[in-house]
Amino acid sequence: MSKRQFILGMLASSLLGGLVVLVGISFLGGGDGINGSFSLSRSNSVATSFGTISDEPHDYSVPAGVNFIEASRKIVPAVVHITNREEIKGTSSRWRRLLRNGVKFRESTGSGVLISEDGYITTNYHVVEGADELEVRLDDNRRLKAEIIGTDPDTDLALIKIRAENMPYIDFGNSDQLEVGEWVLAVGNPFDLNNTVTAGIISAKARNINLISGVENQNRYGIESFLQTDAVVNRGNSGGALVNLQGELIGINTAIATNTGTFSGYSFAVPSILVKKVMDDLLEFGEVKRGLLGVTIRDADGVGTVELSGVRIMGISPGGAADEAGLKEEDVITGVDGKLVKTTSQLQELIARKRPGDAVSISFKRKGDDKETSLKLQNRESLAAIELNEPELVLEKEGDFSENTLKYEIEGAEFKDLTNELKRSLKIEAGVQLSKLEEGAWKASGVKEDFIITKVGDDDITSLEQFQKIIDTKTKDFFVMGKYPNGEKEYYRITW
């Protein structure tokens, strides 16, 4: 084949191939055939959603039990952002610093909940503690100054007020009616992200996490009976709302359980029944009127008593309400005004709802027998006056008593009772101190020497002997809580 013939053959093949393609496209595209013109018609273009977005509101059909939309609409406008500015007087601070008119301030933020149309706001005590200035930012971005009406460190609650009218506010719900497993929403300002809504369930009720130190009253009157939830709560959520699906306030978010400083799965809120009582007292009296039984207590969990639930009386204040009513040490309280009591947290909350002079019916067990009595609660001043009249036991010598002090050793750790000086400096009544640490389960947990354990699980530690009995019964992992001599609070998981 000559070169000319080869070139002509290639040209013929190309022409034939092009003709086949045109015929195929015309056939598939519905064109006019070989002689027709080919074009992409509008009907052959790819459909998109551009221009199809509707402005009409959606009519969501969500089962009533999991409809978060209505509750969110109700609560979000009533949650506020609180900024606490405290003047720095020549000390360094880890908080963000401001300089205004030559004065340095440290600034912290939290949340609050409007509970009346004239501007009353409930929040946490630790959100407003030490404030020289308080600023509230509303949902509509208005910023208003706020004043503190009253505080209650025993419950970590505070009442503040802004000058405003016709405010959106939230109604109180009944936290007693909550069930474990019920859906709830947490609303607040985590990391300064305004009005963030998260959802979860009630994980537990009447939970004590040894959070409230009660510095002003040596930890004797702190009330902890938290609602525990798995709704996400972080720094800045403190003082914000926990609501049910009806949009009713059923708690004030207060704390999280974490080793990192951010949410790790559990958050805690003060129940609304207690919040309302504290707010009512602060509004009416400027302080909380709290009735007292005059007892020292711990959970009755089978350790040292046959009762497996209830509240064991460890001590009675002579002349106090419980003493006058005939209650004795080792009695186990099982009910208050017909409400079942299983733990110290439940008892503390039920009594904290009362005022001095209120009559209370107490159900209890004595050596296995069911009994009842009634009493009138006393105020703190009356109880303190009674205790001041009691003779005080004074040691002739005071010191470490290293040679004679009882010690308890287990898993590479050595524990001892607290000295009176350490109790006074930390303003705590009891606990045990880790005095020596070697390889073992305790060191593996991350705990350091000198750590003071005030709580094991749900048990308050009252003595070294009691601590030993509790630890000796442990067969699986458990948590210990307490603080270091510098006041830093911590908790650790001990892998058993």
Short mmCIF file of C-alpha atoms in Angstrom, two decimals:
data_model
loop_
_atom_site.label_atom_id
_atom_site.label_comp_id
_atom_site.label_asym_id
_atom_site.label_seq_id
_atom_site.Cartn_x
_atom_site.Cartn_y
_atom_site.Cartn_z
CA MET A 1 0.00 0.00 0.00
CA SER A 2 1.31 3.40 -1.01
CA LYS A 3 1.64 6.29 1.39
CA ARG A 4 -1.13 8.18 -0.46
CA GLN A 5 -3.53 5.25 -0.15
CA PHE A 6 -2.81 4.99 3.63
CA ILE A 7 -3.60 8.67 4.23
CA LEU A 8 -6.86 8.50 2.24
CA GLY A 9 -7.92 5.41 4.20
CA MET A 10 -7.35 7.20 7.52
CA LEU A 11 -9.42 10.20 6.39
CA ALA A 12 -12.27 7.95 5.29
CA SER A 13 -12.26 6.10 8.61
CA SER A 14 -12.40 9.39 10.54
CA LEU A 15 -15.32 10.68 8.50
CA LEU A 16 -17.22 7.44 8.95
CA GLY A 17 -16.62 7.45 12.75
CA GLY A 18 -17.84 11.03 13.09
CA LEU A 19 -20.99 10.24 11.14
CA VAL A 20 -21.76 7.28 13.43
CA VAL A 21 -21.38 9.50 16.54
CA LEU A 22 -23.73 12.16 15.17
CA VAL A 23 -26.35 9.59 14.28
CA GLY A 24 -26.12 8.06 17.77
CA ILE A 25 -26.46 11.39 19.55
CA SER A 26 -29.37 12.40 17.36
CA PHE A 27 -31.09 9.12 18.08
CA LEU A 28 -30.54 9.16 21.84
CA GLY A 29 -31.27 12.87 22.25
CA GLY A 30 -34.47 12.88 20.22
CA GLY A 31 -33.00 15.24 17.58
CA ASP A 32 -33.85 15.56 13.90
CA GLY A 33 -31.54 12.82 12.60
CA ILE A 34 -28.51 13.28 10.49
CA ASN A 35 -29.77 16.36 8.75
CA GLY A 36 -31.22 17.92 11.95
CA SER A 37 -29.36 20.36 14.16
CA PHE A 38 -28.04 19.13 17.58
CA SER A 39 -28.44 21.21 20.74
CA LEU A 40 -28.77 20.66 24.54
CA SER A 41 -32.39 21.38 25.29
CA ARG A 42 -33.51 22.76 28.74
CA SER A 43 -35.38 19.55 29.43
CA ASN A 44 -32.12 17.60 29.30
CA SER A 45 -30.30 19.70 31.97
CA VAL A 46 -29.60 18.31 35.47
CA ALA A 47 -32.26 19.34 38.03
CA THR A 48 -31.01 21.33 41.08
CA SER A 49 -32.56 22.72 44.29
CA PHE A 50 -31.59 26.31 43.43
CA GLY A 51 -34.53 28.61 43.88
CA THR A 52 -36.74 25.96 45.50
CA ILE A 53 -36.26 26.92 49.20
CA SER A 54 -39.61 27.69 50.79
CA ASP A 55 -40.18 30.47 53.31
CA GLU A 56 -43.19 28.68 54.76
CA PRO A 57 -42.63 27.44 58.37
CA HIS A 58 -42.45 23.69 58.76
CA ASP A 59 -45.22 21.91 60.60
CA TYR A 60 -43.07 19.39 62.47
CA SER A 61 -44.78 16.21 63.51
CA VAL A 62 -42.66 15.02 66.43
CA PRO A 63 -43.91 12.61 69.11
CA ALA A 64 -44.88 14.55 72.22
CA GLY A 65 -42.38 12.66 74.37
CA VAL A 66 -39.35 13.82 72.38
CA ASN A 67 -40.41 17.21 71.04
CA PHE A 68 -37.66 19.61 72.11
CA ILE A 69 -38.81 22.50 69.92
CA GLU A 70 -41.59 23.94 72.10
CA ALA A 71 -39.52 23.73 75.27
CA SER A 72 -36.59 25.43 73.51
CA ARG A 73 -38.81 28.27 72.27
CA LYS A 74 -40.05 28.89 75.80
CA ILE A 75 -36.77 28.80 77.66
CA VAL A 76 -34.16 30.37 75.35
CA PRO A 77 -35.45 33.98 75.70
CA ALA A 78 -35.43 33.62 79.50
CA VAL A 79 -31.77 32.51 79.82
CA VAL A 80 -29.21 35.28 80.26
CA HIS A 81 -25.42 35.61 80.05
CA ILE A 82 -23.76 36.93 83.24
CA THR A 83 -20.35 38.62 83.37
CA ASN A 84 -18.66 38.91 86.79
CA ARG A 85 -15.92 41.54 87.09
CA GLU A 86 -13.83 41.53 90.25
CA GLU A 87 -11.15 44.10 90.96
CA ILE A 88 -7.60 42.68 91.14
CA LYS A 89 -5.77 44.02 94.14
CA GLY A 90 -2.12 43.40 93.35
CA THR A 91 -2.38 39.66 92.70
CA SER A 92 -1.89 37.57 89.61
CA SER A 93 -4.89 35.85 88.08
CA ARG A 94 -5.51 32.98 85.72
CA TRP A 95 -8.73 34.65 84.55
CA ARG A 96 -8.99 37.04 81.60
CA ARG A 97 -7.93 40.53 82.67
CA LEU A 98 -9.43 43.90 81.88
CA LEU A 99 -8.08 47.39 82.45
CA ARG A 100 -10.71 50.07 83.04
CA ASN A 101 -9.88 53.57 84.29
CA GLY A 102 -6.52 52.33 85.49
CA VAL A 103 -8.08 49.49 87.54
CA LYS A 104 -7.49 45.83 86.73
CA PHE A 105 -10.39 43.41 86.79
CA ARG A 106 -10.57 39.68 86.43
CA GLU A 107 -13.57 38.55 84.45
CA SER A 108 -15.57 35.34 84.55
CA THR A 109 -18.86 34.41 82.94
CA GLY A 110 -21.85 32.20 83.61
CA SER A 111 -25.57 31.91 83.04
CA GLY A 112 -28.79 32.87 84.78
CA VAL A 113 -32.54 32.36 84.42
CA LEU A 114 -35.22 35.06 84.48
CA ILE A 115 -37.93 34.00 86.96
CA SER A 116 -40.12 37.11 86.94
CA GLU A 117 -41.20 39.73 84.44
CA ASP A 118 -39.65 42.53 86.52
CA GLY A 119 -36.11 41.20 86.16
CA TYR A 120 -35.34 38.80 89.01
CA ILE A 121 -32.74 36.21 87.97
CA THR A 122 -31.65 33.00 89.66
CA THR A 123 -28.08 31.76 89.19
CA ASN A 124 -25.24 30.04 91.05
CA TYR A 125 -23.46 31.65 93.98
CA HIS A 126 -20.08 30.85 92.41
CA VAL A 127 -21.10 32.77 89.26
CA VAL A 128 -21.53 36.05 91.19
CA GLU A 129 -19.11 35.43 94.08
CA GLY A 130 -16.75 38.34 94.73
CA ALA A 131 -18.27 40.53 92.00
CA ASP A 132 -17.55 44.25 91.99
CA GLU A 133 -19.61 44.59 88.81
CA LEU A 134 -22.28 42.34 87.34
CA GLU A 135 -23.45 42.68 83.75
CA VAL A 136 -26.35 40.74 82.26
CA ARG A 137 -26.73 40.25 78.52
CA LEU A 138 -30.26 39.39 77.44
CA ASP A 139 -31.33 37.21 74.53
CA ASP A 140 -31.93 40.38 72.46
CA ASN A 141 -28.31 41.46 73.17
CA ARG A 142 -29.20 44.28 75.55
CA ARG A 143 -26.63 44.66 78.33
CA LEU A 144 -27.83 45.74 81.78
CA LYS A 145 -26.19 46.16 85.17
CA ALA A 146 -27.38 43.78 87.88
CA GLU A 147 -27.40 43.90 91.67
CA ILE A 148 -27.16 41.00 94.10
CA ILE A 149 -30.32 40.55 96.18
CA GLY A 150 -29.03 37.64 98.23
CA THR A 151 -26.82 34.54 98.14
CA ASP A 152 -26.80 31.08 99.72
CA PRO A 153 -23.39 29.35 99.60
CA ASP A 154 -24.94 26.26 101.26
CA THR A 155 -26.82 25.48 98.04
CA ASP A 156 -24.57 27.44 95.65
CA LEU A 157 -27.51 29.66 94.65
CA ALA A 158 -27.95 33.41 94.28
CA LEU A 159 -30.71 35.88 93.40
CA ILE A 160 -29.85 38.97 91.34
CA LYS A 161 -31.96 41.67 89.67
CA ILE A 162 -31.87 43.92 86.63
CA ARG A 163 -33.95 47.05 86.15
CA ALA A 164 -36.31 45.99 83.41
CA GLU A 165 -39.98 45.31 82.81
CA ASN A 166 -42.00 42.84 80.73
CA MET A 167 -39.18 40.32 80.69
CA PRO A 168 -39.72 36.81 79.33
CA TYR A 169 -39.46 34.41 82.27
CA ILE A 170 -39.80 30.74 83.01
CA ASP A 171 -42.22 29.01 85.37
CA PHE A 172 -41.00 26.63 88.07
CA GLY A 173 -41.74 22.95 87.60
CA ASN A 174 -41.89 20.22 90.23
CA SER A 175 -38.56 18.39 90.39
CA ASP A 176 -40.10 15.78 92.70
CA GLN A 177 -42.16 14.51 89.77
CA LEU A 178 -39.11 13.82 87.60
CA GLU A 179 -38.37 10.21 86.73
CA VAL A 180 -34.99 8.68 85.99
CA GLY A 181 -34.86 8.31 82.20
CA GLU A 182 -37.00 11.41 81.52
CA TRP A 183 -35.89 13.80 78.77
CA VAL A 184 -34.58 17.21 79.85
CA LEU A 185 -32.91 20.20 78.18
CA ALA A 186 -29.96 22.23 79.48
CA VAL A 187 -29.75 25.85 78.34
CA GLY A 188 -26.86 28.22 79.01
CA ASN A 189 -23.79 29.94 77.64
CA PRO A 190 -20.93 27.42 77.48
CA PHE A 191 -17.61 28.94 76.41
CA ASP A 192 -19.50 32.24 75.88
CA LEU A 193 -21.65 30.63 73.17
CA ASN A 194 -24.95 32.35 73.91
CA ASN A 195 -28.14 30.36 74.46
CA THR A 196 -26.91 26.88 73.67
CA VAL A 197 -29.48 24.08 74.04
CA THR A 198 -28.47 20.48 74.74
CA ALA A 199 -30.63 17.45 75.49
CA GLY A 200 -30.25 14.46 77.77
CA ILE A 201 -32.06 12.39 80.35
CA ILE A 202 -32.27 12.35 84.12
CA SER A 203 -29.54 9.86 85.06
CA ALA A 204 -30.06 9.93 88.84
CA LYS A 205 -31.65 11.99 91.61
CA ALA A 206 -30.49 13.12 95.05
CA ARG A 207 -26.83 12.85 94.09
CA ASN A 208 -24.12 14.08 96.49
CA ILE A 209 -20.75 14.87 94.84
CA ASN A 210 -19.06 16.68 97.75
CA LEU A 211 -18.91 19.92 95.78
CA ILE A 212 -20.09 22.55 98.25
CA SER A 213 -17.33 23.20 100.77
CA GLY A 214 -19.36 25.55 102.97
CA VAL A 215 -16.33 27.69 103.80
CA GLU A 216 -18.40 30.12 105.81
CA ASN A 217 -19.88 27.40 108.02
CA GLN A 218 -17.16 24.72 108.06
CA ASN A 219 -19.00 22.38 105.71
CA ARG A 220 -21.70 21.62 108.27
CA TYR A 221 -24.70 22.98 106.42
CA GLY A 222 -23.94 22.46 102.73
CA ILE A 223 -26.91 20.92 100.89
CA GLU A 224 -26.23 18.57 97.98
CA SER A 225 -29.08 16.66 96.42
CA PHE A 226 -28.37 17.17 92.74
CA LEU A 227 -30.26 16.02 89.69
CA GLN A 228 -27.74 14.13 87.57
CA THR A 229 -28.14 14.29 83.78
CA ASP A 230 -26.16 13.45 80.65
CA ALA A 231 -27.15 16.70 78.93
CA VAL A 232 -23.93 18.40 77.83
CA VAL A 233 -22.90 21.16 80.25
CA ASN A 234 -19.58 23.03 80.16
CA ARG A 235 -17.84 26.05 81.66
CA GLY A 236 -20.28 28.97 81.32
CA ASN A 237 -23.39 26.80 81.76
CA SER A 238 -23.33 27.34 85.53
CA GLY A 239 -26.51 29.06 86.65
CA GLY A 240 -28.36 28.10 83.48
CA ALA A 241 -31.65 26.28 83.16
CA LEU A 242 -32.52 22.60 83.24
CA VAL A 243 -36.07 22.22 81.91
CA ASN A 244 -38.56 19.47 81.19
CA LEU A 245 -40.29 19.09 77.83
CA GLN A 246 -43.10 21.38 78.99
CA GLY A 247 -40.51 24.16 79.24
CA GLU A 248 -40.72 24.32 83.05
CA LEU A 249 -37.65 24.99 85.18
CA ILE A 250 -36.77 21.82 87.06
CA GLY A 251 -33.16 22.64 88.00
CA ILE A 252 -30.25 25.10 87.94
CA ASN A 253 -27.16 23.66 86.26
CA THR A 254 -24.30 23.83 88.73
CA ALA A 255 -21.45 21.37 88.09
CA ILE A 256 -19.94 18.66 85.93
CA ALA A 257 -17.99 15.51 86.81
CA THR A 258 -14.73 15.75 84.89
CA ASN A 259 -11.02 15.07 84.99
CA THR A 260 -10.35 17.50 82.13
CA GLY A 261 -12.38 20.60 82.95
CA THR A 262 -14.85 19.90 80.13
CA PHE A 263 -17.92 17.70 79.88
CA SER A 264 -17.19 14.00 80.38
CA GLY A 265 -20.68 12.57 80.48
CA TYR A 266 -22.40 13.81 83.65
CA SER A 267 -23.74 17.14 84.83
CA PHE A 268 -25.51 18.18 88.02
CA ALA A 269 -28.31 20.62 88.80
CA VAL A 270 -29.95 21.93 91.97
CA PRO A 271 -33.58 20.69 91.93
CA SER A 272 -36.27 23.31 91.36
CA ILE A 273 -38.19 22.69 94.60
CA LEU A 274 -35.08 23.65 96.57
CA VAL A 275 -34.28 26.53 94.19
CA LYS A 276 -37.73 28.04 94.67
CA LYS A 277 -37.52 27.83 98.46
CA VAL A 278 -34.13 29.56 98.47
CA MET A 279 -35.33 32.26 96.05
CA ASP A 280 -38.46 32.90 98.13
CA ASP A 281 -36.34 33.30 101.28
CA LEU A 282 -33.80 35.59 99.63
CA LEU A 283 -36.57 37.77 98.21
CA GLU A 284 -38.50 37.96 101.49
CA PHE A 285 -35.70 38.01 104.07
CA GLY A 286 -32.47 38.66 102.16
CA GLU A 287 -31.13 35.38 103.56
CA VAL A 288 -32.16 31.75 103.73
CA LYS A 289 -34.11 30.61 106.78
CA ARG A 290 -33.05 27.00 107.23
CA GLY A 291 -34.42 24.58 109.78
CA LEU A 292 -32.02 22.10 111.39
CA LEU A 293 -32.46 18.67 112.95
CA GLY A 294 -29.35 18.81 115.13
CA VAL A 295 -27.82 15.50 114.04
CA THR A 296 -24.71 14.18 112.31
CA ILE A 297 -25.56 11.53 109.75
CA ARG A 298 -24.33 9.07 107.14
CA ASP A 299 -25.98 6.66 104.72
CA ALA A 300 -27.24 3.40 106.20
CA ASP A 301 -25.81 0.92 103.70
CA GLY A 302 -25.24 -2.19 105.78
CA VAL A 303 -21.83 -1.05 107.05
CA GLY A 304 -22.10 -0.84 110.84
CA THR A 305 -25.87 -1.35 110.75
CA VAL A 306 -28.29 -3.99 109.54
CA GLU A 307 -30.33 -1.41 107.61
CA LEU A 308 -29.51 -1.28 103.91
CA SER A 309 -31.11 2.11 103.19
CA GLY A 310 -32.09 5.20 105.12
CA VAL A 311 -30.01 7.69 107.11
CA ARG A 312 -28.08 6.54 110.14
CA ILE A 313 -27.79 9.00 113.04
CA MET A 314 -24.14 9.13 114.12
CA GLY A 315 -24.49 11.92 116.66
CA ILE A 316 -27.13 14.01 118.42
CA SER A 317 -26.75 17.65 119.48
CA PRO A 318 -27.98 17.83 123.11
CA GLY A 319 -31.02 20.07 123.28
CA GLY A 320 -31.43 20.06 119.51
CA ALA A 321 -34.65 19.26 117.64
CA ALA A 322 -33.84 15.57 117.20
CA ASP A 323 -32.80 15.20 120.85
CA GLU A 324 -35.99 16.87 122.07
CA ALA A 325 -38.04 14.50 119.88
CA GLY A 326 -36.41 11.41 121.40
CA LEU A 327 -34.22 10.36 118.47
CA LYS A 328 -31.00 8.56 119.42
CA GLU A 329 -27.69 7.58 117.92
CA GLU A 330 -27.92 4.52 115.63
CA ASP A 331 -31.56 5.26 114.80
CA VAL A 332 -32.11 5.11 111.03
CA ILE A 333 -34.36 7.81 109.51
CA THR A 334 -36.50 6.36 106.72
CA GLY A 335 -39.04 9.11 105.99
CA VAL A 336 -39.91 12.81 106.33
CA ASP A 337 -43.54 13.91 106.20
CA GLY A 338 -44.50 10.68 104.47
CA LYS A 339 -41.75 10.93 101.82
CA LEU A 340 -39.40 7.97 101.61
CA VAL A 341 -35.78 8.71 102.59
CA LYS A 342 -33.01 6.42 101.36
CA THR A 343 -29.90 8.64 101.48
CA THR A 344 -28.43 11.58 103.36
CA SER A 345 -28.85 13.72 100.24
CA GLN A 346 -32.60 13.12 100.21
CA LEU A 347 -32.90 13.91 103.92
CA GLN A 348 -30.86 17.10 103.60
CA GLU A 349 -32.97 18.34 100.70
CA LEU A 350 -36.30 17.60 102.39
CA ILE A 351 -35.23 19.38 105.59
CA ALA A 352 -33.69 22.26 103.61
CA ARG A 353 -37.13 23.02 102.17
CA LYS A 354 -38.36 23.84 105.68
CA ARG A 355 -37.93 26.87 107.90
CA PRO A 356 -37.09 27.09 111.61
CA GLY A 357 -40.15 26.35 113.69
CA ASP A 358 -41.76 24.15 111.05
CA ALA A 359 -43.23 20.91 112.38
CA VAL A 360 -41.83 17.79 110.74
CA SER A 361 -42.90 14.16 111.00
CA ILE A 362 -39.98 11.70 111.12
CA SER A 363 -40.23 7.98 110.38
CA PHE A 364 -37.31 5.89 111.65
CA LYS A 365 -36.12 2.44 112.62
CA ARG A 366 -34.70 1.54 116.01
CA LYS A 367 -33.19 -1.92 116.28
CA GLY A 368 -35.36 -3.05 113.39
CA ASP A 369 -38.64 -1.65 114.77
CA ASP A 370 -40.56 1.02 112.83
CA LYS A 371 -41.26 4.18 114.82
CA GLU A 372 -42.46 7.76 114.27
CA THR A 373 -41.98 11.06 116.00
CA SER A 374 -42.58 14.74 115.33
CA LEU A 375 -40.35 17.71 116.01
CA LYS A 376 -39.91 21.41 115.40
CA LEU A 377 -36.85 22.45 113.45
CA GLN A 378 -34.38 24.86 115.03
CA ASN A 379 -32.42 27.66 113.43
CA ARG A 380 -28.66 27.76 113.14
CA GLU A 381 -28.22 30.32 115.90
CA SER A 382 -30.15 28.26 118.46
CA LEU A 383 -28.16 25.13 117.66
CA ALA A 384 -24.86 27.01 117.86
CA ALA A 385 -25.83 28.46 121.25
CA ILE A 386 -26.58 24.96 122.56
CA GLU A 387 -23.24 23.64 121.32
CA LEU A 388 -21.32 26.54 122.87
CA ASN A 389 -22.68 25.57 126.26
CA GLU A 390 -21.34 22.02 125.89
CA PRO A 391 -17.96 21.27 127.52
CA GLU A 392 -15.13 21.12 124.97
CA LEU A 393 -12.63 18.30 125.01
CA VAL A 394 -9.12 19.79 124.96
CA LEU A 395 -5.91 17.79 124.53
CA GLU A 396 -3.12 18.71 126.93
CA LYS A 397 -0.65 18.37 124.05
CA GLU A 398 -1.12 18.92 120.37
CA GLY A 399 1.06 17.76 117.51
CA ASP A 400 1.56 14.98 115.02
CA PHE A 401 1.83 12.21 117.65
CA SER A 402 3.73 10.20 115.01
CA GLU A 403 4.56 7.38 117.38
CA ASN A 404 1.03 6.88 118.66
CA THR A 405 -1.17 7.86 115.70
CA LEU A 406 -3.08 4.95 114.17
CA LYS A 407 -2.30 4.28 110.54
CA TYR A 408 -3.90 2.18 107.82
CA GLU A 409 -1.88 0.73 104.95
CA ILE A 410 -3.27 -0.82 101.77
CA GLU A 411 -2.11 -1.13 98.14
CA GLY A 412 1.02 0.95 98.61
CA ALA A 413 -0.71 3.79 100.47
CA GLU A 414 -0.66 4.77 104.12
CA PHE A 415 -3.50 6.79 105.68
CA LYS A 416 -3.90 8.59 108.98
CA ASP A 417 -6.50 10.70 110.81
CA LEU A 418 -6.47 14.47 110.33
CA THR A 419 -4.93 16.76 112.90
CA ASN A 420 -7.15 19.39 114.49
CA GLU A 421 -4.97 22.09 112.95
CA LEU A 422 -5.54 20.71 109.45
CA LYS A 423 -9.28 20.46 110.02
CA ARG A 424 -9.40 24.09 111.11
CA SER A 425 -7.28 25.37 108.22
CA LEU A 426 -9.43 23.58 105.61
CA LYS A 427 -12.67 24.15 107.51
CA ILE A 428 -13.69 20.49 107.39
CA GLU A 429 -14.92 18.24 110.17
CA ALA A 430 -13.44 14.88 109.23
CA GLY A 431 -11.50 12.86 106.71
CA VAL A 432 -8.28 10.88 106.35
CA GLN A 433 -4.95 11.96 104.87
CA LEU A 434 -2.73 9.99 102.50
CA SER A 435 0.57 10.28 104.39
CA LYS A 436 2.78 7.92 102.37
CA LEU A 437 2.53 6.69 98.77
CA GLU A 438 4.36 3.87 97.02
CA GLU A 439 3.66 1.73 93.96
CA GLY A 440 0.13 0.32 93.88
CA ALA A 441 -3.48 1.07 92.98
CA TRP A 442 -3.52 4.44 94.73
CA LYS A 443 -0.43 5.80 93.00
CA ALA A 444 -1.69 4.49 89.65
CA SER A 445 -4.84 6.62 90.05
CA GLY A 446 -2.79 9.83 89.96
CA VAL A 447 -3.40 10.83 93.56
CA LYS A 448 -0.52 12.58 95.37
CA GLU A 449 0.75 12.44 98.94
CA ASP A 450 -1.05 14.62 101.51
CA PHE A 451 -4.39 14.28 99.67
CA ILE A 452 -7.27 14.44 102.16
CA ILE A 453 -10.14 12.05 101.44
CA THR A 454 -13.51 13.29 102.64
CA LYS A 455 -15.71 10.93 100.64
CA VAL A 456 -15.54 7.39 99.23
CA GLY A 457 -18.32 6.86 96.71
CA ASP A 458 -21.41 8.23 98.44
CA ASP A 459 -19.97 7.76 101.95
CA ASP A 460 -18.74 10.73 103.97
CA ILE A 461 -15.54 9.82 105.83
CA THR A 462 -15.81 10.39 109.57
CA SER A 463 -12.72 8.59 110.90
CA LEU A 464 -9.77 6.40 109.96
CA GLU A 465 -11.53 3.36 111.45
CA GLN A 466 -14.64 3.96 109.37
CA PHE A 467 -12.50 4.57 106.25
CA GLN A 468 -10.75 1.24 106.78
CA LYS A 469 -14.07 -0.61 107.12
CA ILE A 470 -15.35 0.92 103.86
CA ILE A 471 -12.16 0.18 101.90
CA ASP A 472 -11.99 -3.37 103.23
CA THR A 473 -15.42 -4.09 101.74
CA LYS A 474 -14.52 -2.83 98.24
CA THR A 475 -14.41 -5.51 95.54
CA LYS A 476 -14.51 -3.29 92.45
CA ASP A 477 -13.40 0.16 91.24
CA PHE A 478 -14.57 3.18 93.24
CA PHE A 479 -14.14 6.97 93.42
CA VAL A 480 -12.62 9.02 96.24
CA MET A 481 -13.12 12.76 96.63
CA GLY A 482 -11.44 15.41 98.73
CA LYS A 483 -8.87 18.18 98.63
CA TYR A 484 -5.21 18.96 99.06
CA PRO A 485 -3.90 21.09 101.95
CA ASN A 486 -3.85 24.11 99.61
CA GLY A 487 -7.64 23.75 99.21
CA GLU A 488 -7.58 22.36 95.66
CA LYS A 489 -10.47 19.92 95.18
CA GLU A 490 -9.97 16.66 93.25
CA TYR A 491 -11.43 13.24 92.82
CA TYR A 492 -9.83 10.00 91.63
CA ARG A 493 -10.91 6.61 90.40
CA ILE A 494 -9.22 3.78 92.28
CA THR A 495 -8.88 0.65 90.15
CA TRP A 496 -9.30 -2.28 92.51
#
